[in-house]
Coordinates of C-alpha atoms in Angstrom, one line a residue:
X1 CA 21.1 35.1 -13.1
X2 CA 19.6 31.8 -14.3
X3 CA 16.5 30.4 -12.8
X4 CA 17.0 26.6 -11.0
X5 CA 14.2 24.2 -13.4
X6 CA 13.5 21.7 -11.2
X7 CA 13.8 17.9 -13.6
X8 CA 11.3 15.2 -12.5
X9 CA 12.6 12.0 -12.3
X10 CA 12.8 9.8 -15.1
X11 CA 10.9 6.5 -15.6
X12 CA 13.5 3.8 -15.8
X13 CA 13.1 2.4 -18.8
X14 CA 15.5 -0.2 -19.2
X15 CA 15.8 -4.0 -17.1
X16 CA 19.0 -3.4 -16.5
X17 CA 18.7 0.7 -14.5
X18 CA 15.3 -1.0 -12.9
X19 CA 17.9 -3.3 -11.0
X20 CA 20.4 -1.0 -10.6
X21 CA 18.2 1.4 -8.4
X22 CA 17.9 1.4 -4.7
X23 CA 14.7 2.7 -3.6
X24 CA 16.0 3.8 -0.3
X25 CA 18.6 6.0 -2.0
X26 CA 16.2 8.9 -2.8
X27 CA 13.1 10.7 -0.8
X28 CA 9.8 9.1 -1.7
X29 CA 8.2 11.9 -3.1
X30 CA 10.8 11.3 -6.2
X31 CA 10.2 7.5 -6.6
X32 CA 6.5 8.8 -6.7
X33 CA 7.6 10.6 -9.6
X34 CA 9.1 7.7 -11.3
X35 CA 6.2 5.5 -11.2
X36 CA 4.9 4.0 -14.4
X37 CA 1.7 5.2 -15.7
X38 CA 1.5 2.8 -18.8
X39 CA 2.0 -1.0 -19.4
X40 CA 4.3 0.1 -22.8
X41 CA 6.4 1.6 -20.3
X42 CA 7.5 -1.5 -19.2
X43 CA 8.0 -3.1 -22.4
X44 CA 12.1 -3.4 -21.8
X45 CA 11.7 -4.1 -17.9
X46 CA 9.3 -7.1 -18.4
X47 CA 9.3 -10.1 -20.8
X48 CA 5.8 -11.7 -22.0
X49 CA 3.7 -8.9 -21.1
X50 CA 0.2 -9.2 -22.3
X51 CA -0.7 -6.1 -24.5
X52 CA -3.5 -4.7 -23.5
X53 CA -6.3 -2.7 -25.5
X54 CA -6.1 1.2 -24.7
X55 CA -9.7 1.2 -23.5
X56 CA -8.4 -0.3 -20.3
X57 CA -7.2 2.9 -19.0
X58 CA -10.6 4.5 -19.8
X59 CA -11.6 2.9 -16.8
X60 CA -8.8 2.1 -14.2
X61 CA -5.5 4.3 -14.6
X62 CA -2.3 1.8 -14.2
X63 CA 0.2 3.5 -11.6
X64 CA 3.2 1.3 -10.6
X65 CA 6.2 2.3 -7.8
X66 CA 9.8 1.0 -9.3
X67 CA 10.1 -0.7 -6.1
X68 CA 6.9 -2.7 -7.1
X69 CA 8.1 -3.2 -10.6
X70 CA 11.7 -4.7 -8.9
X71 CA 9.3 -7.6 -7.2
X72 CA 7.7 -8.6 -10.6
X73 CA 9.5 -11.9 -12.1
X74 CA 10.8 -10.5 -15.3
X75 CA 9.8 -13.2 -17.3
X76 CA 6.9 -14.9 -16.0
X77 CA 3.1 -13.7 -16.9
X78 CA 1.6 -15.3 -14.1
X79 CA 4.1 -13.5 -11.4
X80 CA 1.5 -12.6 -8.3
X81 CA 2.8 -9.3 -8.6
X82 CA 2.7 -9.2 -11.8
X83 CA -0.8 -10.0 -11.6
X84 CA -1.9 -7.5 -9.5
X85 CA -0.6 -4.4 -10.5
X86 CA -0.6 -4.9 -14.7
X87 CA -3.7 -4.4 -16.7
X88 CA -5.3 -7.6 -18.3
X89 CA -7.8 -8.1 -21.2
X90 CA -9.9 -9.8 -18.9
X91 CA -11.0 -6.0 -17.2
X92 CA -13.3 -5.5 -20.3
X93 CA -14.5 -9.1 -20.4
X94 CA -18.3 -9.2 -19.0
X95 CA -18.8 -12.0 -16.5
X96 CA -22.4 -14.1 -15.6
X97 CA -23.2 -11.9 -13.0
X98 CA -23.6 -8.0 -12.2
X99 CA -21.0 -5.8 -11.4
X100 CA -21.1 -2.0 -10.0
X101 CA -18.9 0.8 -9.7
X102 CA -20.0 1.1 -5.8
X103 CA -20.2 -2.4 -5.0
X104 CA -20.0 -1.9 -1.3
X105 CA -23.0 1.0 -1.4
X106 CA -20.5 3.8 0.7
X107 CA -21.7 6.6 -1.5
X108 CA -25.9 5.6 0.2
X109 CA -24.0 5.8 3.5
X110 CA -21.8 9.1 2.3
X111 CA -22.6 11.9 5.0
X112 CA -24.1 14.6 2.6
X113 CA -20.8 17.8 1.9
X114 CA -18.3 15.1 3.6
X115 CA -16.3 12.2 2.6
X116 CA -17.1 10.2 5.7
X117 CA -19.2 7.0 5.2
X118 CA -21.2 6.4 8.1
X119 CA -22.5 2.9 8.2
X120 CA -22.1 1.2 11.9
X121 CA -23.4 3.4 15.0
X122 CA -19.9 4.6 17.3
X123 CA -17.1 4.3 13.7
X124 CA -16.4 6.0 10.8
X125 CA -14.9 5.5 7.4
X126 CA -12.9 9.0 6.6
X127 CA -12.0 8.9 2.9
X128 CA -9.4 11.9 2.5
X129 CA -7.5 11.2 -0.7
X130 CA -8.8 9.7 -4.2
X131 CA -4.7 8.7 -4.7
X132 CA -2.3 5.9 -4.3
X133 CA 1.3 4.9 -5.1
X134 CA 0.2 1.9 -7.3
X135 CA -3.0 0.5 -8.4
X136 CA -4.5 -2.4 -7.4
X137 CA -6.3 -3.7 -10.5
X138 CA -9.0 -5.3 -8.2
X139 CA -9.5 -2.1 -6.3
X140 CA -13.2 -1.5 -4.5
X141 CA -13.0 2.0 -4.9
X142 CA -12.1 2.5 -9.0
X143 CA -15.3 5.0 -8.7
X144 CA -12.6 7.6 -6.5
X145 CA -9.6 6.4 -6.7
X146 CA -7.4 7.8 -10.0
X147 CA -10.8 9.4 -10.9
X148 CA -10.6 13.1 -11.6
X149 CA -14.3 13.5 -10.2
X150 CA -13.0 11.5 -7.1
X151 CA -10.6 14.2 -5.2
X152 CA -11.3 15.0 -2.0
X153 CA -11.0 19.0 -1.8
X154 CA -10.1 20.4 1.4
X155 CA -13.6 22.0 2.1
X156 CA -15.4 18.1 2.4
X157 CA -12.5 17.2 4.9
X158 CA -13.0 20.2 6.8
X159 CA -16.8 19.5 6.9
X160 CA -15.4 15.6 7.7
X161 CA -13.8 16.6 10.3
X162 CA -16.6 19.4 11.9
X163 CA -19.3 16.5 11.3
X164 CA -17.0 13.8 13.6
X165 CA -16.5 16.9 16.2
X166 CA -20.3 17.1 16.2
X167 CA -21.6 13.6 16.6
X168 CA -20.0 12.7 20.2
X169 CA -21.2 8.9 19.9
X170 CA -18.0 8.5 17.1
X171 CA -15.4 7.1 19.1
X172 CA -13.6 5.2 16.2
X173 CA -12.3 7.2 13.1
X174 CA -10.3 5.1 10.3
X175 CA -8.7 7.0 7.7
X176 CA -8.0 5.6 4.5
X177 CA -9.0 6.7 0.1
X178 CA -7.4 6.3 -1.7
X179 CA -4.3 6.4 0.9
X180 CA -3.8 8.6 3.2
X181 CA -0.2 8.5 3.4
X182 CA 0.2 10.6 -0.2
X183 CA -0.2 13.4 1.6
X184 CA 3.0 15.2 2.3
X185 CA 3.8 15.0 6.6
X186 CA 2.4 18.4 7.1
X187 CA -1.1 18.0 5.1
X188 CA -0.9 15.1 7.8
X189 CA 0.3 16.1 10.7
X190 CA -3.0 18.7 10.1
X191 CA -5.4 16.5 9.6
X192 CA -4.3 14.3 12.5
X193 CA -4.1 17.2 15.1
X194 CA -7.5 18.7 13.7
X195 CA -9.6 15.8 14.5
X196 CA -7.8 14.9 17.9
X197 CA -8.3 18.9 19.3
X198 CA -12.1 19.0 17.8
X199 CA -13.1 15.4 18.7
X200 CA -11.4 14.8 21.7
X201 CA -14.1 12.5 22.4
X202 CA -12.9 9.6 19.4
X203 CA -11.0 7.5 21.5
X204 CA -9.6 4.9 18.4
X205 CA -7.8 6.8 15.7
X206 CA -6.5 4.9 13.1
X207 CA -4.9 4.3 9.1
X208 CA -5.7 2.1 6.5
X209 CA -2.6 2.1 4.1
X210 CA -1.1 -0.4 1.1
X211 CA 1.4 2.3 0.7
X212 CA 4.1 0.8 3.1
X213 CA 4.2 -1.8 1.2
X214 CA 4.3 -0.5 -2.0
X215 CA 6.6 2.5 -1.2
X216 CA 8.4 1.6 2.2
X217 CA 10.6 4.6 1.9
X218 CA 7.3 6.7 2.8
X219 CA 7.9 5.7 6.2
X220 CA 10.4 7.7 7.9
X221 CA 11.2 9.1 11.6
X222 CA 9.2 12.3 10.7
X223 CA 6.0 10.3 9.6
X224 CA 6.3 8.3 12.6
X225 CA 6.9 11.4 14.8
X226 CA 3.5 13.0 13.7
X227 CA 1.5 9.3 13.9
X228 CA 3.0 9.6 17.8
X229 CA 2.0 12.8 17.8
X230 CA -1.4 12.7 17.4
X231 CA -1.9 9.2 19.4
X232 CA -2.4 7.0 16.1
X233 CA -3.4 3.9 17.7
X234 CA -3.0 1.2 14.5
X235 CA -2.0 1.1 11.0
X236 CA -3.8 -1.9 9.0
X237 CA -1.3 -2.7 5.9
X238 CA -2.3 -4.6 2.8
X239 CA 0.0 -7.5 2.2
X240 CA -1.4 -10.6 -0.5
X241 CA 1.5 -12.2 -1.1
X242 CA 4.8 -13.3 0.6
X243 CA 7.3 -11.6 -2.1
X244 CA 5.6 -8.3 -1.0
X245 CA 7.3 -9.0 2.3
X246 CA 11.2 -7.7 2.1
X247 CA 13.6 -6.5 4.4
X248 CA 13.1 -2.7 3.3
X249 CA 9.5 -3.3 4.4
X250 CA 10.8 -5.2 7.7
X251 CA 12.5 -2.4 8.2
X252 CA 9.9 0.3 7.7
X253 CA 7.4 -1.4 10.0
X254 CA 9.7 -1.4 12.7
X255 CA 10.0 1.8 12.0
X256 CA 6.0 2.4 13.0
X257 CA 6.2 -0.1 15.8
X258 CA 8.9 2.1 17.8
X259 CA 6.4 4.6 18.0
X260 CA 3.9 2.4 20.0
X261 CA 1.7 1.7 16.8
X262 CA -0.4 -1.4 16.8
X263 CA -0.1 -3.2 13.3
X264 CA -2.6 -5.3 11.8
X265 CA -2.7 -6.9 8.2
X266 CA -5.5 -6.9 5.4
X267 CA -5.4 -9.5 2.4
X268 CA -7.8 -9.8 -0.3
X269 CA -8.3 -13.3 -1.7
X270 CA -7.5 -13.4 -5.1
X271 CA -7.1 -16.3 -7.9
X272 CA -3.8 -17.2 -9.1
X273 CA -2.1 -15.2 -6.6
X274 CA -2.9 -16.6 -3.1
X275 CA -5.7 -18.9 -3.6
X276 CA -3.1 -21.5 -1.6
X277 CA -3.0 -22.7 1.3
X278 CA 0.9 -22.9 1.1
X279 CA 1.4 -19.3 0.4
X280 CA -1.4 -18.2 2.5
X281 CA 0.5 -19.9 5.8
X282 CA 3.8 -18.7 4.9
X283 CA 2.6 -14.8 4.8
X284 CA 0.7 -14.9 7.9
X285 CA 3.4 -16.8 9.7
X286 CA 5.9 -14.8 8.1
X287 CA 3.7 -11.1 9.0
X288 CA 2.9 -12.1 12.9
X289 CA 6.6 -12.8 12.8
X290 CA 7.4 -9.0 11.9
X291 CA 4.7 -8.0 14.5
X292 CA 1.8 -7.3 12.1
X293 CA -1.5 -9.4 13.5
X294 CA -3.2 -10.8 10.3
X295 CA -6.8 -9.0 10.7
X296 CA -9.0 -9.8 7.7
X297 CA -9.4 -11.8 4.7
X298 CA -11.4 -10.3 1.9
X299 CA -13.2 -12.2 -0.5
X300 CA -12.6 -10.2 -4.1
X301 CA -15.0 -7.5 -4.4
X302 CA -17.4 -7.7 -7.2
X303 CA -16.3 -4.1 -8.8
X304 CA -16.3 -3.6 -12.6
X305 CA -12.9 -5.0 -14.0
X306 CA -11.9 -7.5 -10.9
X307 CA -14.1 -10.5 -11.7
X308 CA -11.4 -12.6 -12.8
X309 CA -9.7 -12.5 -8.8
X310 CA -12.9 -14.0 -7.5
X311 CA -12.6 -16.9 -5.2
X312 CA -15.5 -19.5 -5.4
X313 CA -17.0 -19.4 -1.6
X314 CA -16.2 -23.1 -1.3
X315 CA -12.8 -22.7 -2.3
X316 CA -12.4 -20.0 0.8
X317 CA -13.3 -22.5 3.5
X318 CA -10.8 -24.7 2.1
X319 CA -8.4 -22.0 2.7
X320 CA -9.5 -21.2 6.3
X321 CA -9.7 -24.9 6.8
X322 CA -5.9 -25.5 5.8
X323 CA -4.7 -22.8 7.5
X324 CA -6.8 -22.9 11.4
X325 CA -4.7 -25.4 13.4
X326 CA -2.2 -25.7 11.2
X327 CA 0.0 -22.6 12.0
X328 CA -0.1 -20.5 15.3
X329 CA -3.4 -19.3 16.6
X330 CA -2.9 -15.6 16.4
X331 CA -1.6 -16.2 12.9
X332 CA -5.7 -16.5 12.0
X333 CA -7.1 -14.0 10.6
X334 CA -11.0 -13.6 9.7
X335 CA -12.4 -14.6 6.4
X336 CA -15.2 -12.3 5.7
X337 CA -17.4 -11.6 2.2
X338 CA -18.0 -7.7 2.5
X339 CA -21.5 -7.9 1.6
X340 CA -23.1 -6.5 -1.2
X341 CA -24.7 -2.8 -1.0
X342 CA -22.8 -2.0 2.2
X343 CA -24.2 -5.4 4.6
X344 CA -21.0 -5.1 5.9
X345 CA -18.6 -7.4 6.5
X346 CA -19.4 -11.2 7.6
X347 CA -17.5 -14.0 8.3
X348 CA -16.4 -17.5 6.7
X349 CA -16.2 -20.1 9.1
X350 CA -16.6 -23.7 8.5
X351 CA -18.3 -25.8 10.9
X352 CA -16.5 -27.0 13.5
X353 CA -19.6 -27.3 16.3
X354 CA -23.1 -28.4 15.6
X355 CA -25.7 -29.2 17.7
X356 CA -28.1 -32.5 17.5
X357 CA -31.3 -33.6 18.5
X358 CA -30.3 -36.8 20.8
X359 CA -31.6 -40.3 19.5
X360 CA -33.6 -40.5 22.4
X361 CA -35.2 -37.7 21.9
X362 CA -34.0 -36.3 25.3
X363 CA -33.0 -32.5 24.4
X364 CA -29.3 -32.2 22.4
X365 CA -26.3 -33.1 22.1
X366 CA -22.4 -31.2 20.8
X367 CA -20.4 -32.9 18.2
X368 CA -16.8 -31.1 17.6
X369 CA -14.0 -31.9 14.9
X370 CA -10.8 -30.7 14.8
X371 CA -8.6 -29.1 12.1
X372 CA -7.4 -32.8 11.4
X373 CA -10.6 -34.1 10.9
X374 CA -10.9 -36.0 15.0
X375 CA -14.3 -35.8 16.1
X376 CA -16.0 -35.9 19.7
X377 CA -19.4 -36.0 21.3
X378 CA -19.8 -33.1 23.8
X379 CA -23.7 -34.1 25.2
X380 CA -23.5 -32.1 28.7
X381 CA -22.8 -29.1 26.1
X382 CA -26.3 -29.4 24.8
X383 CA -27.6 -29.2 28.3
X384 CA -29.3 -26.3 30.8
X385 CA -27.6 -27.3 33.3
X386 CA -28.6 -25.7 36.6
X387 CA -27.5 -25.7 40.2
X388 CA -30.4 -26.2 42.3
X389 CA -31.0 -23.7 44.6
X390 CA -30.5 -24.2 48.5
X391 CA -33.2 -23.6 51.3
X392 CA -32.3 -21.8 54.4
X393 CA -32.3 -23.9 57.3

């Protein structure tokens, strides 16, 4: 009796089977398979692709969904998916300033045996995977992420897990890598139940994951049944661009909502893909309008390889300034600049309220503008005002 060989899925090679292919007509485990693992790869998909010196991969493996390869613009270089996903010459150029592997600091705040980075007193960051589906070439975590040396064995998430049962002043526990949804549903569904029956007392489970977006067809009723499950309160998706938003992603997240998940969305601000205020309106307005609340903005973090995304500081309150008052209020989300060697994360806000020394002298006054530019003089703002007290008859 012959033995069954099980085939991978091939790569699709060609522009014309790229189209062709429906990502929703297979499970997601094979459209993992068929992801693209080199730029030359691509070479009949894409037209005026920059060719890139080998020494690129050396630091920062290239990984790439076909789904993600059907939003790049087959002919232009300057596509914003394009940009994010293919490697450029500029990740060996050396910029004016430093760069580090760990440029947040997590490894300093690293619990010693675990992969849980402890930085703020009642949260967590839980790191259980060093994979994704495609790679972001500005990613903050190139030190794990696609990095041999970076896997997360199953003995640090055990001790993850024993050290957030132990510590009873954790009550907020967000999963993430790598992405934690490249687990298969049972390696899951076990790490979701282990920390809800041995840390009853974490009361805000949650999932960071760019994986929806890049592979929507990982979300299916049986995912969504074990995030249910085991009380998953939110799922933050990464979204930087409106042609990441499609109806097979509309679809997905709905998907996710139904099972009483709270959505939220992170961006990172990156040049030449949505350093506008045009397309920076249209994807918030068009993500609260799927019911995903548009959390945080990240400035570009200063890794090795990513210096080219930077967005000047001044050029960030332009953004947030073009963008507060000008679509709908929960639309906003929060600029921040994740500070260097794990300060955490700070926000961007413009002025919009100062407070003067009155020209007479006479304590202070409030002067306010508004998104247009309107200005007003607030002075009983700038005063202790108290109501003077009563005596008893």
């Amino acid at each position: 009796m012959l033995q069954k060989v099980a085939i991978s899925p091939r790569v699709l090679r060609t522009r014309a089977e790229l189209e062709a292919y429906d990502p929703a007509s297979e499970s997601w485990q094979k459209q993992f398979a068929r992801r693209y693992t080199h730029h030359s790869e691509l070479k009949d998909v894409l037209n005026n692709m920059e060719d890139v010196n080998g020494t690129v991969y050396e630091k920062f493996a290239v990984s790439i969904t076909p789904y993600m390869a059907q939003l790049m613009d087959p002919h232009d270089p300057n596509c914003p998916i394009r940009l994010q996903y293919l490697p450029s010459r500029h990740e060996e150029q050396k910029p004016g300033f430093d760069t580090l592997l760990d440029e947040l600091g997590e490894e300093g705040d690293t619990v010693p045996g675990t992969s849980v980075v402890h930085r703020y007193p009642r949260r967590v960051l839980f790191l259980v995977s060093n994979t994704c589906s495609t790679l972001c070439r500005f990613c903050t975590r190139k030190r794990m992420v696609s990095q041999p040396a970076g896997s997360v064995h199953k003995e640090e998430i055990e001790r993850s897990i024993d050290y957030i049962a132990s510590n009873k002043d954790i009550d907020d526990v967000l999963l993430s890598g790598g992405d934690p949804l490249t687990f298969d549903d049972e390696r899951l569904d076990y790490i979701l139940g282990a920390i809800r029956e041995r840390a009853p007392h974490v009361r805000f489970l949650r999932i960071g994951s760019r994986m929806v977006v890049q592979l929507p067809t990982r979300v299916t009723p049986e995912l969504c049944a074990i995030l249910e499950k085991h009380r998953v309160q939110m799922a933050n998706i990464h979204i930087n661009h409106p042609k990441e938003i499609t109806p097979l992603l509309r679809e997905r997240v709905k998907l996710i909502q139904k099972a009483g998940i709270m959505m939220g969305l992170q961006t990172v601000c990156l040049k030449g893909v949505n350093d506008d205020v045009d397309v920076l309106r249209e994807l918030f307005m068009q993500a609260i309008e799927m019911g995903v609340r548009p959390y945080y903005v990240y400035s570009t973090d200063m890794v090795e390889g990513a210096h080219h995304f930077i967005v000047p500081y001044h050029r960030m309150l332009e953004l947030y300034e073009g963008i507060r008052g000008w679509i709908s209020g929960p639309a906003v989300p929060t600029f921040v600049v994740d500070g260097l060697g794990g300060l955490g994360k700070l926000p961007i806000i413009p002025t919009y309220v100062t407070e003067e020394i009155r020209r007479d002298g006479q304590g202070t006054t409030i002067k306010c503008r508004n998104y247009k530019g309107d200005t007003v003089e607030m002075p009983g703002l700038g005063l202790d005002f108290r109501v003077p007290s009563q005596s008893r008859a």
